Short mmCIF file of the C-alpha atoms (twelve columns), coordinates in Angstrom:
data_MODEL
# 
_entry.id   MODEL 
# 
loop_
_atom_site.group_PDB 
_atom_site.id 
_atom_site.type_symbol 
_atom_site.label_atom_id 
_atom_site.label_alt_id 
_atom_site.label_comp_id 
_atom_site.label_asym_id 
_atom_site.label_seq_id 
_atom_site.Cartn_x 
_atom_site.Cartn_y 
_atom_site.Cartn_z 
_atom_site.pdbx_PDB_model_num 
ATOM 1   C CA . PHE A 1   104.809 18.756  48.294 1 
ATOM 2   C CA . ASN A 2   105.024 22.476  47.016 1 
ATOM 3   C CA . ILE A 3   108.567 22.743  47.222 1 
ATOM 4   C CA . VAL A 4   108.908 19.779  45.251 1 
ATOM 5   C CA . LEU A 5   106.657 21.283  42.616 1 
ATOM 6   C CA . LYS A 6   108.443 24.619  42.572 1 
ATOM 7   C CA . GLU A 7   111.819 22.766  41.838 1 
ATOM 8   C CA . LEU A 8   110.283 20.589  39.299 1 
ATOM 9   C CA . ARG A 9   108.633 23.576  37.523 1 
ATOM 10  C CA . GLU A 10  112.213 25.431  37.454 1 
ATOM 11  C CA . ALA A 11  113.712 22.284  36.221 1 
ATOM 12  C CA . LEU A 12  111.138 21.762  33.372 1 
ATOM 13  C CA . GLY A 13  110.493 25.341  32.524 1 
ATOM 14  C CA . ASP A 14  107.142 26.358  31.063 1 
ATOM 15  C CA . THR A 15  107.016 24.049  28.194 1 
ATOM 16  C CA . LYS A 16  106.059 20.959  30.120 1 
ATOM 17  C CA . ILE A 17  102.682 20.090  31.648 1 
ATOM 18  C CA . ILE A 18  102.724 19.448  35.592 1 
ATOM 19  C CA . SER A 19  99.390  17.987  36.799 1 
ATOM 20  C CA . TYR A 20  98.265  16.251  39.904 1 
ATOM 21  C CA . ALA A 21  95.524  13.387  40.465 1 
ATOM 22  C CA . SER A 22  93.951  14.612  43.676 1 
ATOM 23  C CA . SER A 23  91.945  12.577  46.371 1 
ATOM 24  C CA . SER A 24  88.228  13.072  45.947 1 
ATOM 25  C CA . SER A 25  88.305  14.465  49.550 1 
ATOM 26  C CA . ALA A 26  90.171  17.543  48.382 1 
ATOM 27  C CA . LYS A 27  92.453  17.198  51.401 1 
ATOM 28  C CA . TYR A 28  96.452  16.640  51.597 1 
ATOM 29  C CA . CYS A 29  97.449  19.407  49.561 1 
ATOM 30  C CA . ASP A 30  97.685  23.371  49.924 1 
ATOM 31  C CA . PHE A 31  96.339  23.853  46.542 1 
ATOM 32  C CA . LYS A 32  96.749  27.621  46.358 1 
ATOM 33  C CA . GLY A 33  100.453 27.141  46.656 1 
ATOM 34  C CA . ALA A 34  100.465 24.259  44.426 1 
ATOM 35  C CA . LEU A 35  98.579  26.028  41.859 1 
ATOM 36  C CA . LEU A 36  101.695 28.478  41.176 1 
ATOM 37  C CA . TYR A 37  103.269 25.400  39.627 1 
ATOM 38  C CA . LEU A 38  100.684 23.011  38.556 1 
ATOM 39  C CA . ASP A 39  98.869  23.077  35.148 1 
ATOM 40  C CA . TYR A 40  95.729  21.428  36.372 1 
ATOM 41  C CA . VAL A 41  94.344  19.060  38.961 1 
ATOM 42  C CA . SER A 42  92.697  15.676  38.068 1 
ATOM 43  C CA . VAL A 43  90.267  14.836  40.531 1 
ATOM 44  C CA . MET A 44  89.888  11.139  41.265 1 
ATOM 45  C CA . THR A 45  86.090  11.261  41.610 1 
ATOM 46  C CA . TYR A 46  85.995  7.405   42.269 1 
ATOM 47  C CA . ASP A 47  86.736  4.753   44.791 1 
ATOM 48  C CA . MET A 48  84.320  6.783   46.991 1 
ATOM 49  C CA . GLY A 49  82.320  3.658   48.149 1 
ATOM 50  C CA . ASP A 50  81.601  -0.339  48.089 1 
ATOM 51  C CA . PRO A 51  78.370  -1.844  47.904 1 
ATOM 52  C CA . PRO A 52  75.795  -1.128  49.477 1 
ATOM 53  C CA . TYR A 53  77.192  2.354   48.204 1 
ATOM 54  C CA . HIS A 54  78.082  3.568   44.820 1 
ATOM 55  C CA . ASN A 55  81.714  3.876   43.696 1 
ATOM 56  C CA . SER A 56  81.491  6.900   41.846 1 
ATOM 57  C CA . THR A 57  78.012  8.743   42.095 1 
ATOM 58  C CA . LEU A 58  77.563  11.885  40.252 1 
ATOM 59  C CA . TYR A 59  75.047  13.405  42.827 1 
ATOM 60  C CA . LYS A 60  74.255  12.122  46.388 1 
ATOM 61  C CA . SER A 61  71.641  9.820   46.857 1 
ATOM 62  C CA . GLU A 62  70.250  7.430   49.881 1 
ATOM 63  C CA . ILE A 63  73.123  5.024   48.697 1 
ATOM 64  C CA . THR A 64  76.028  7.499   48.526 1 
ATOM 65  C CA . ARG A 65  78.665  7.712   51.151 1 
ATOM 66  C CA . ASP A 66  80.315  10.849  52.143 1 
ATOM 67  C CA . ARG A 67  81.171  12.426  48.755 1 
ATOM 68  C CA . SER A 68  79.741  12.728  45.207 1 
ATOM 69  C CA . CYS A 69  81.364  13.815  41.953 1 
ATOM 70  C CA . GLU A 70  79.544  17.205  42.420 1 
ATOM 71  C CA . SER A 71  80.511  17.614  46.160 1 
ATOM 72  C CA . SER A 72  84.410  16.494  45.515 1 
ATOM 73  C CA . VAL A 73  84.514  19.173  42.407 1 
ATOM 74  C CA . GLU A 74  82.893  22.006  44.740 1 
ATOM 75  C CA . ALA A 75  85.449  20.938  47.558 1 
ATOM 76  C CA . HIS A 76  88.564  21.358  45.038 1 
ATOM 77  C CA . ARG A 77  87.150  24.691  44.150 1 
ATOM 78  C CA . GLN A 78  86.592  25.721  47.744 1 
ATOM 79  C CA . ALA A 79  90.139  24.626  48.541 1 
ATOM 80  C CA . GLY A 80  91.214  27.061  45.694 1 
ATOM 81  C CA . VAL A 81  91.287  25.114  42.403 1 
ATOM 82  C CA . PRO A 82  89.242  27.092  39.664 1 
ATOM 83  C CA . LEU A 83  86.810  24.759  37.642 1 
ATOM 84  C CA . ASN A 84  88.660  25.486  34.480 1 
ATOM 85  C CA . ARG A 85  91.661  23.847  36.043 1 
ATOM 86  C CA . GLN A 86  89.976  20.926  37.302 1 
ATOM 87  C CA . ASN A 87  89.360  17.380  35.236 1 
ATOM 88  C CA . LEU A 88  86.770  15.348  36.525 1 
ATOM 89  C CA . GLY A 89  87.588  11.567  37.113 1 
ATOM 90  C CA . VAL A 90  85.430  8.921   35.103 1 
ATOM 91  C CA . PRO A 91  86.226  5.220   36.184 1 
ATOM 92  C CA . PHE A 92  85.881  2.459   33.694 1 
ATOM 93  C CA . TYR A 93  85.330  -0.025  36.454 1 
ATOM 94  C CA . GLY A 94  83.460  -0.840  39.385 1 
ATOM 95  C CA . HIS A 95  83.618  -2.302  42.916 1 
ATOM 96  C CA . GLY A 96  81.732  -5.530  43.939 1 
ATOM 97  C CA . ILE A 97  80.881  -7.783  46.831 1 
ATOM 98  C CA . SER A 98  80.651  -11.801 46.612 1 
ATOM 99  C CA . PRO A 99  80.099  -13.157 44.128 1 
ATOM 100 C CA . TYR A 100 81.731  -10.342 42.339 1 
ATOM 101 C CA . LYS A 101 85.390  -9.365  42.726 1 
ATOM 102 C CA . ASP A 102 86.262  -6.098  44.509 1 
ATOM 103 C CA . ASP A 103 87.444  -4.560  41.346 1 
ATOM 104 C CA . VAL A 104 85.235  -5.262  38.042 1 
ATOM 105 C CA . LYS A 105 86.490  -3.776  34.805 1 
ATOM 106 C CA . TYR A 106 83.742  -2.476  32.250 1 
ATOM 107 C CA . ASN A 107 85.136  -4.921  29.629 1 
ATOM 108 C CA . GLU A 108 83.900  -7.907  31.885 1 
ATOM 109 C CA . MET A 109 80.138  -6.621  31.979 1 
ATOM 110 C CA . GLU A 110 78.992  -8.227  28.859 1 
ATOM 111 C CA . ALA A 111 79.881  -11.869 30.309 1 
ATOM 112 C CA . ILE A 112 78.101  -10.943 33.714 1 
ATOM 113 C CA . PHE A 113 75.141  -9.781  32.145 1 
ATOM 114 C CA . ASN A 114 75.053  -12.996 30.046 1 
ATOM 115 C CA . SER A 115 75.916  -15.167 33.191 1 
ATOM 116 C CA . THR A 116 73.523  -18.096 33.962 1 
ATOM 117 C CA . THR A 117 75.793  -19.339 36.666 1 
ATOM 118 C CA . THR A 118 78.171  -17.445 39.193 1 
ATOM 119 C CA . TYR A 119 76.005  -14.093 38.879 1 
ATOM 120 C CA . LYS A 120 72.605  -15.173 37.961 1 
ATOM 121 C CA . GLY A 121 69.953  -13.496 39.974 1 
ATOM 122 C CA . LYS A 122 72.676  -10.781 41.207 1 
ATOM 123 C CA . ASN A 123 73.133  -8.950  37.790 1 
ATOM 124 C CA . ILE A 124 69.925  -7.064  37.509 1 
ATOM 125 C CA . ARG A 125 70.561  -3.596  36.498 1 
ATOM 126 C CA . TYR A 126 68.905  -0.874  38.445 1 
ATOM 127 C CA . TRP A 127 69.362  3.002   37.762 1 
ATOM 128 C CA . ASP A 128 69.749  5.282   40.534 1 
ATOM 129 C CA . ASP A 129 68.165  8.352   38.935 1 
ATOM 130 C CA . LYS A 130 69.149  10.692  41.695 1 
ATOM 131 C CA . ALA A 131 72.661  9.747   41.643 1 
ATOM 132 C CA . LYS A 132 72.848  9.218   37.864 1 
ATOM 133 C CA . VAL A 133 74.744  5.880   38.042 1 
ATOM 134 C CA . PRO A 134 73.605  2.058   37.621 1 
ATOM 135 C CA . TYR A 135 74.556  -0.803  39.964 1 
ATOM 136 C CA . LEU A 136 73.603  -4.577  39.788 1 
ATOM 137 C CA . GLY A 137 71.506  -6.235  42.284 1 
ATOM 138 C CA . ASP A 138 69.159  -9.238  42.941 1 
ATOM 139 C CA . GLU A 139 65.521  -9.089  42.659 1 
ATOM 140 C CA . ASN A 140 65.148  -7.312  46.187 1 
ATOM 141 C CA . GLY A 141 67.268  -4.337  44.698 1 
ATOM 142 C CA . LYS A 142 70.309  -5.419  47.174 1 
ATOM 143 C CA . MET A 143 73.424  -3.975  45.516 1 
ATOM 144 C CA . TYR A 144 76.374  -6.268  44.806 1 
ATOM 145 C CA . LEU A 145 78.329  -4.162  42.189 1 
ATOM 146 C CA . GLY A 146 78.339  -0.351  41.638 1 
ATOM 147 C CA . TYR A 147 79.834  0.657   38.314 1 
ATOM 148 C CA . ASP A 148 79.555  3.036   35.634 1 
ATOM 149 C CA . ASP A 149 78.199  2.390   32.063 1 
ATOM 150 C CA . ALA A 150 77.588  4.475   28.877 1 
ATOM 151 C CA . GLU A 151 74.576  6.078   30.328 1 
ATOM 152 C CA . SER A 152 76.485  7.358   33.474 1 
ATOM 153 C CA . VAL A 153 79.484  8.489   31.859 1 
ATOM 154 C CA . ALA A 154 77.265  10.509  29.333 1 
ATOM 155 C CA . TYR A 155 75.929  12.224  32.405 1 
ATOM 156 C CA . LYS A 156 79.444  12.939  33.852 1 
ATOM 157 C CA . GLY A 157 80.513  14.418  30.568 1 
ATOM 158 C CA . GLN A 158 77.510  16.697  30.466 1 
ATOM 159 C CA . PHE A 159 78.480  17.778  33.981 1 
ATOM 160 C CA . ALA A 160 81.836  18.755  33.362 1 
ATOM 161 C CA . VAL A 161 80.849  20.895  30.093 1 
ATOM 162 C CA . GLU A 162 78.037  22.510  32.147 1 
ATOM 163 C CA . LYS A 163 80.123  23.478  34.994 1 
ATOM 164 C CA . LYS A 164 82.853  24.785  32.452 1 
ATOM 165 C CA . MET A 165 85.723  22.500  33.929 1 
ATOM 166 C CA . LEU A 166 88.808  21.969  31.980 1 
ATOM 167 C CA . GLY A 167 87.879  18.531  30.952 1 
ATOM 168 C CA . VAL A 168 87.470  14.739  31.926 1 
ATOM 169 C CA . MET A 169 90.080  12.024  32.661 1 
ATOM 170 C CA . VAL A 170 89.536  8.322   32.867 1 
ATOM 171 C CA . TRP A 171 90.898  5.219   34.795 1 
ATOM 172 C CA . GLU A 172 91.587  3.566   32.752 1 
ATOM 173 C CA . TYR A 173 91.340  3.310   28.983 1 
ATOM 174 C CA . ARG A 174 92.104  -0.285  28.900 1 
ATOM 175 C CA . HIS A 175 89.124  -1.336  30.997 1 
ATOM 176 C CA . ASP A 176 86.925  -0.284  28.418 1 
ATOM 177 C CA . ASP A 177 85.275  -2.973  25.798 1 
ATOM 178 C CA . LYS A 178 86.602  -3.681  22.417 1 
ATOM 179 C CA . GLN A 179 83.716  -1.362  20.926 1 
ATOM 180 C CA . HIS A 180 85.076  1.608   23.038 1 
ATOM 181 C CA . THR A 181 81.547  1.891   24.500 1 
ATOM 182 C CA . LEU A 182 82.569  4.156   27.481 1 
ATOM 183 C CA . MET A 183 84.706  6.353   25.750 1 
ATOM 184 C CA . ARG A 184 82.434  6.840   22.844 1 
ATOM 185 C CA . SER A 185 79.742  7.684   25.186 1 
ATOM 186 C CA . LEU A 186 81.990  10.051  27.207 1 
ATOM 187 C CA . VAL A 187 83.496  11.824  23.980 1 
ATOM 188 C CA . LYS A 188 80.016  12.385  22.438 1 
ATOM 189 C CA . SER A 189 78.800  14.016  25.618 1 
ATOM 190 C CA . VAL A 190 81.749  16.333  25.823 1 
ATOM 191 C CA . TYR A 191 82.447  17.019  22.178 1 
ATOM 192 C CA . GLY A 192 78.971  15.985  20.676 1 
ATOM 193 C CA . LYS A 193 80.566  13.650  18.345 1 
ATOM 194 C CA . GLU A 194 82.339  10.366  18.375 1 
ATOM 195 C CA . SER A 195 84.584  10.993  15.448 1 
ATOM 196 C CA . ILE A 196 87.842  11.806  17.171 1 
ATOM 197 C CA . LEU A 197 87.959  8.004   17.996 1 
ATOM 198 C CA . PRO A 198 89.426  5.151   16.235 1 
ATOM 199 C CA . ASN A 199 86.933  3.340   13.828 1 
ATOM 200 C CA . GLN A 200 87.048  -0.198  15.500 1 
# 
């Protein structure tokens, strides 16, 4: 992989950006060698669990699997990627179990909350204050969908700023709703304003 990066850098020169989207585990790459040629690493801090576990938990809680955003970022730092060359991955989707699909985009959430049939009784929003992410469950608290919303992405943006990371990246922009709810919240938490976004 690093031989490919070296040849790519030689072919592109220093005027082009070479980035790498890395597994949340921080495995599968010799980062110290790769960073000779990479500009930055975008850490895919999502797909870290399906219900009854969170998809993208900022911090570990009782319903977190092996990793959180915090532990993943630290794993990359220990592997040789400085914080100022890491982007935190923020998902605009979640993972569910029946009656939900495995992959639920944020732009489907309004219909889910307003459902009086398929999701009724299983669309109660819960907030995991330890993990700083929401999930949908039934009246007994059983998780059916782990996802991110405006509140959780704001915490993730604040985390990136406080850690002095390079920035954040999202997967993916098209999964946001028409009001750009998630992007506006994320931008505000990172920049303190929403004005860099289109007025739609």
